[in-house]
Amino acid sequence: IQLTQSPSSLSASVGDRVTITCRASQGISSYLAWYQQKPGKAPKLLIYEASTLQTGVPSRFSGSGSGTGFTLTISSLQPEDFATYYCQQLNDYPVTFGQGTKLEIK
Amino acid sequence: EVQLVESGGGLVQPGGSLRLSCAASGFTFSDHYMDWVRQAPGKGLEWVGRSRNKANSYTTEYAASVKGRFTISRDESKNSLYLQMNSLKTDDTAVYYCAHPHSNNWGGAFDIWGLGTMVTVSS
């Protein structure tokens, strides 16, 4: 199952609302997760099962979608949110990741 | 505290072998699925493979890119996960992470990650 994220990169300002899209090549129910990764660090789980916020993740992060179309929204960007974001499908083997979206400061 | 610590990375020549280890603590290791994920320098995340739990006989799944060359195993007595890598190629150069799915069911996302260990395949 291929996952296509858009955009591949994004420039935004602190306080902006940002949306990242992940499209699956076939239906994956709600078995989609979102991760944040900063340079030199392991990924951090933000959202699982498309819309469930991982414990400890700020409520400005939200996820939605099912089937083949999913979105990650950050309601008001904070300085610590500038990072690369990946979607991941866990509906079938092989587990696959999107190519990533790099979120940069404008 | 739930923790994963990888070790065993290093420099190896093409065609060589290397075994990575992942020491787990803070949870009942035998009850949980475990995964390996890698990231080539400057690239995205790539799932490598999975070890199911003891109840599922520690059966394994692999990405097509490593199937037949890599083997995932466990030592229950040491709470450790292993990745035996044979016939290494330059394309296998990456940071290798072990990861813990939050559920053994479909949809179990990776809530715990190790810090990673770097593998460089070069002559």
CSV table of C-alpha atoms in Angstrom, one decimal:
chain,number,residue,atom,x,y,z
A,1,ILE,CA,0.0,0.0,0.0
A,2,GLN,CA,1.5,3.3,-1.1
A,3,LEU,CA,1.1,6.4,1.0
A,4,THR,CA,1.4,9.8,-0.7
A,5,GLN,CA,1.8,12.9,1.5
A,6,SER,CA,1.2,16.4,0.3
A,7,PRO,CA,2.8,18.8,0.4
A,8,SER,CA,6.3,17.5,0.6
A,9,SER,CA,7.4,20.7,2.2
A,10,LEU,CA,5.6,23.6,3.7
A,11,SER,CA,6.6,27.0,5.0
A,12,ALA,CA,4.4,28.5,7.7
A,13,SER,CA,4.5,31.0,10.6
A,14,VAL,CA,4.0,30.6,14.3
A,15,GLY,CA,0.2,30.8,14.9
A,16,ASP,CA,-0.8,29.5,11.5
A,17,ARG,CA,-3.2,26.6,11.0
A,18,VAL,CA,-1.6,23.9,8.9
A,19,THR,CA,-3.0,20.8,7.2
A,20,ILE,CA,-1.0,17.8,5.8
A,21,THR,CA,-2.7,15.2,3.6
A,22,CYS,CA,-2.0,11.5,3.3
A,23,ARG,CA,-3.6,9.5,0.6
A,24,ALA,CA,-3.5,5.7,0.5
A,25,SER,CA,-3.4,3.7,-2.7
A,26,GLN,CA,-6.1,1.4,-1.4
A,27,GLY,CA,-8.5,1.5,1.6
A,28,ILE,CA,-6.9,1.1,5.0
A,29,SER,CA,-9.9,1.6,7.2
A,30,SER,CA,-8.7,3.9,10.0
A,31,TYR,CA,-5.4,2.2,10.5
A,32,LEU,CA,-3.3,5.2,10.0
A,33,ALA,CA,-0.8,6.9,12.3
A,34,TRP,CA,1.0,10.2,12.3
A,35,TYR,CA,4.6,10.9,13.6
A,36,GLN,CA,6.7,13.9,14.1
A,37,GLN,CA,10.5,13.7,13.7
A,38,LYS,CA,13.1,16.3,14.5
A,39,PRO,CA,16.7,16.1,13.2
A,40,GLY,CA,18.8,13.4,14.9
A,41,LYS,CA,15.8,12.1,16.9
A,42,ALA,CA,13.6,9.1,16.8
A,43,PRO,CA,10.0,9.7,15.5
A,44,LYS,CA,7.3,10.5,18.0
A,45,LEU,CA,3.8,9.2,17.7
A,46,LEU,CA,1.2,11.9,17.5
A,47,ILE,CA,-2.0,10.3,16.3
A,48,TYR,CA,-3.1,6.7,15.9
A,49,GLU,CA,-6.2,5.0,14.4
A,50,ALA,CA,-6.5,8.2,12.2
A,51,SER,CA,-7.9,10.4,14.9
A,52,THR,CA,-6.9,9.3,18.4
A,53,LEU,CA,-4.4,11.7,20.1
A,54,GLN,CA,-1.5,9.9,21.8
A,55,THR,CA,-1.2,10.6,25.5
A,56,GLY,CA,0.8,13.7,26.2
A,57,VAL,CA,0.4,15.2,22.7
A,58,PRO,CA,-0.9,18.8,22.7
A,59,SER,CA,-4.5,19.2,21.6
A,60,ARG,CA,-3.6,21.5,18.8
A,61,PHE,CA,-2.8,18.3,16.8
A,62,SER,CA,-5.7,16.5,15.3
A,63,GLY,CA,-6.3,13.8,12.7
A,64,SER,CA,-9.2,12.8,10.5
A,65,GLY,CA,-10.1,10.5,7.7
A,66,SER,CA,-10.8,6.9,6.8
A,67,GLY,CA,-10.5,4.7,3.8
A,68,THR,CA,-8.0,6.4,1.5
A,69,GLY,CA,-7.9,10.0,2.6
A,70,PHE,CA,-6.4,11.4,5.8
A,71,THR,CA,-5.4,14.7,7.2
A,72,LEU,CA,-3.2,15.9,10.1
A,73,THR,CA,-4.0,19.4,11.3
A,74,ILE,CA,-2.1,21.7,13.6
A,75,SER,CA,-4.4,24.4,14.7
A,76,SER,CA,-1.9,27.0,15.8
A,77,LEU,CA,1.7,26.4,15.0
A,78,GLN,CA,4.2,26.6,17.9
A,79,PRO,CA,8.0,27.0,17.5
A,80,GLU,CA,8.6,23.4,18.6
A,81,ASP,CA,6.3,22.1,15.8
A,82,PHE,CA,8.8,22.8,13.0
A,83,ALA,CA,9.8,19.2,12.1
A,84,THR,CA,9.1,16.5,9.5
A,85,TYR,CA,5.8,14.6,9.7
A,86,TYR,CA,5.1,11.1,8.4
A,87,CYS,CA,2.0,9.1,8.0
A,88,GLN,CA,2.0,5.3,8.4
A,89,GLN,CA,-0.5,2.6,7.5
A,90,LEU,CA,-0.9,-0.4,9.7
A,91,ASN,CA,-3.7,-2.2,7.8
A,92,ASP,CA,-1.6,-4.7,5.9
A,93,TYR,CA,1.9,-6.0,5.4
A,94,PRO,CA,4.3,-4.5,4.6
A,95,VAL,CA,3.7,-1.6,6.9
A,96,THR,CA,4.5,1.5,4.9
A,97,PHE,CA,5.2,5.2,5.6
A,98,GLY,CA,4.5,8.3,3.5
A,99,GLN,CA,7.5,10.1,2.1
A,100,GLY,CA,7.3,12.9,4.8
A,101,THR,CA,6.3,16.5,4.9
A,102,LYS,CA,9.0,19.0,6.1
A,103,LEU,CA,7.4,21.9,7.9
A,104,GLU,CA,9.7,24.9,8.0
A,105,ILE,CA,9.5,28.4,9.5
A,106,LYS,CA,8.5,31.1,7.1
B,1,GLU,CA,9.7,3.2,32.5
B,2,VAL,CA,9.3,1.6,29.1
B,3,GLN,CA,12.6,1.8,27.2
B,4,LEU,CA,14.3,0.4,24.1
B,5,VAL,CA,18.0,0.6,23.6
B,6,GLU,CA,19.6,-0.5,20.3
B,7,SER,CA,23.2,-1.6,19.9
B,8,GLY,CA,25.5,-3.3,17.4
B,9,GLY,CA,25.8,-0.8,14.6
B,10,GLY,CA,29.0,0.0,12.9
B,11,LEU,CA,30.9,-0.1,9.6
B,12,VAL,CA,30.7,-3.2,7.5
B,13,GLN,CA,31.8,-4.1,4.0
B,14,PRO,CA,29.3,-4.9,1.2
B,15,GLY,CA,28.4,-8.6,1.4
B,16,GLY,CA,29.2,-8.7,5.1
B,17,SER,CA,27.0,-9.4,8.1
B,18,LEU,CA,26.0,-7.6,11.3
B,19,ARG,CA,23.7,-8.3,14.2
B,20,LEU,CA,21.8,-5.5,15.9
B,21,SER,CA,20.3,-5.8,19.4
B,22,CYS,CA,17.4,-4.1,21.1
B,23,ALA,CA,17.2,-4.3,24.9
B,24,ALA,CA,13.7,-3.8,26.1
B,25,SER,CA,12.6,-2.9,29.7
B,26,GLY,CA,9.5,-1.7,31.5
B,27,PHE,CA,7.0,-4.1,29.9
B,28,THR,CA,6.4,-7.8,29.5
B,29,PHE,CA,8.5,-8.4,26.4
B,30,SER,CA,7.0,-11.7,25.5
B,31,ASP,CA,3.5,-10.3,25.3
B,32,HIS,CA,4.2,-7.7,22.7
B,33,TYR,CA,4.9,-7.5,19.0
B,34,MET,CA,8.2,-5.6,18.1
B,35,ASP,CA,9.3,-4.0,14.9
B,36,TRP,CA,12.5,-2.7,13.2
B,37,VAL,CA,12.4,0.5,11.2
B,38,ARG,CA,15.3,2.1,9.3
B,39,GLN,CA,16.1,5.5,7.9
B,40,ALA,CA,18.8,6.1,5.3
B,41,PRO,CA,20.7,9.4,5.7
B,42,GLY,CA,18.5,12.3,4.6
B,43,LYS,CA,15.7,10.0,3.6
B,44,GLY,CA,12.3,8.9,5.0
B,45,LEU,CA,11.3,6.0,7.3
B,46,GLU,CA,11.2,2.4,6.0
B,47,TRP,CA,9.7,-0.5,7.9
B,48,VAL,CA,12.1,-3.5,8.0
B,49,GLY,CA,10.1,-6.2,9.8
B,50,ARG,CA,8.2,-7.5,12.7
B,51,SER,CA,8.3,-10.1,15.4
B,52,ARG,CA,4.9,-11.2,16.7
B,53,ASN,CA,4.6,-12.1,20.4
B,54,LYS,CA,5.0,-15.4,22.2
B,55,ALA,CA,1.3,-16.3,21.8
B,56,ASN,CA,1.9,-16.1,18.1
B,57,SER,CA,5.1,-18.1,18.2
B,58,TYR,CA,7.3,-15.1,17.5
B,59,THR,CA,6.5,-15.4,13.8
B,60,THR,CA,7.9,-12.7,11.6
B,61,GLU,CA,7.2,-10.5,8.6
B,62,TYR,CA,9.7,-8.7,6.4
B,63,ALA,CA,9.9,-5.9,3.9
B,64,ALA,CA,10.6,-7.1,0.4
B,65,SER,CA,13.9,-5.2,0.3
B,66,VAL,CA,15.3,-7.3,3.1
B,67,LYS,CA,13.5,-10.6,2.9
B,68,GLY,CA,15.9,-13.5,2.6
B,69,ARG,CA,18.8,-11.4,3.9
B,70,PHE,CA,17.6,-10.2,7.3
B,71,THR,CA,16.3,-12.3,10.2
B,72,ILE,CA,14.5,-11.1,13.3
B,73,SER,CA,14.7,-13.1,16.5
B,74,ARG,CA,14.3,-12.7,20.2
B,75,ASP,CA,15.9,-13.9,23.4
B,76,GLU,CA,13.1,-14.0,26.0
B,77,SER,CA,15.6,-14.5,28.9
B,78,LYS,CA,17.4,-11.3,28.0
B,79,ASN,CA,14.3,-9.3,27.0
B,80,SER,CA,16.1,-8.6,23.7
B,81,LEU,CA,15.2,-8.3,20.0
B,82,TYR,CA,17.7,-9.0,17.3
B,83,LEU,CA,18.2,-8.2,13.7
B,84,GLN,CA,20.6,-10.4,11.9
B,85,MET,CA,21.7,-8.7,8.6
B,86,ASN,CA,23.5,-10.8,6.0
B,87,SER,CA,24.6,-10.0,2.4
B,88,LEU,CA,24.6,-6.3,3.3
B,89,LYS,CA,24.4,-3.8,0.5
B,90,THR,CA,25.3,-0.1,0.4
B,91,ASP,CA,21.6,0.6,0.2
B,92,ASP,CA,21.2,-0.8,3.7
B,93,THR,CA,23.2,2.1,5.2
B,94,ALA,CA,20.8,3.7,7.7
B,95,VAL,CA,19.9,4.3,11.3
B,96,TYR,CA,18.1,1.3,12.6
B,97,TYR,CA,15.4,1.7,15.2
B,98,CYS,CA,13.5,-0.8,17.2
B,99,ALA,CA,9.9,0.1,17.9
B,100,HIS,CA,7.1,-1.1,20.1
B,101,PRO,CA,3.5,-1.1,18.7
B,102,HIS,CA,1.0,0.2,21.2
B,103,SER,CA,-1.3,-2.8,20.3
B,104,ASN,CA,-0.8,-6.2,18.9
B,105,ASN,CA,-3.9,-5.7,16.7
B,106,TRP,CA,-4.0,-4.1,13.3
B,107,GLY,CA,-3.6,-0.4,13.7
B,108,GLY,CA,-1.0,-0.8,16.5
B,109,ALA,CA,1.1,2.3,16.0
B,110,PHE,CA,4.7,2.6,17.3
B,111,ASP,CA,4.5,4.4,20.6
B,112,ILE,CA,7.9,3.6,21.9
B,113,TRP,CA,11.1,4.0,19.9
B,114,GLY,CA,14.8,3.4,20.7
B,115,LEU,CA,17.4,6.0,19.9
B,116,GLY,CA,18.6,4.1,16.9
B,117,THR,CA,22.0,2.6,15.9
B,118,MET,CA,23.8,3.5,12.7
B,119,VAL,CA,24.8,0.9,10.2
B,120,THR,CA,27.2,2.0,7.4
B,121,VAL,CA,27.9,-0.4,4.5
B,122,SER,CA,30.9,0.7,2.6
B,123,SER,CA,34.2,-0.6,1.2
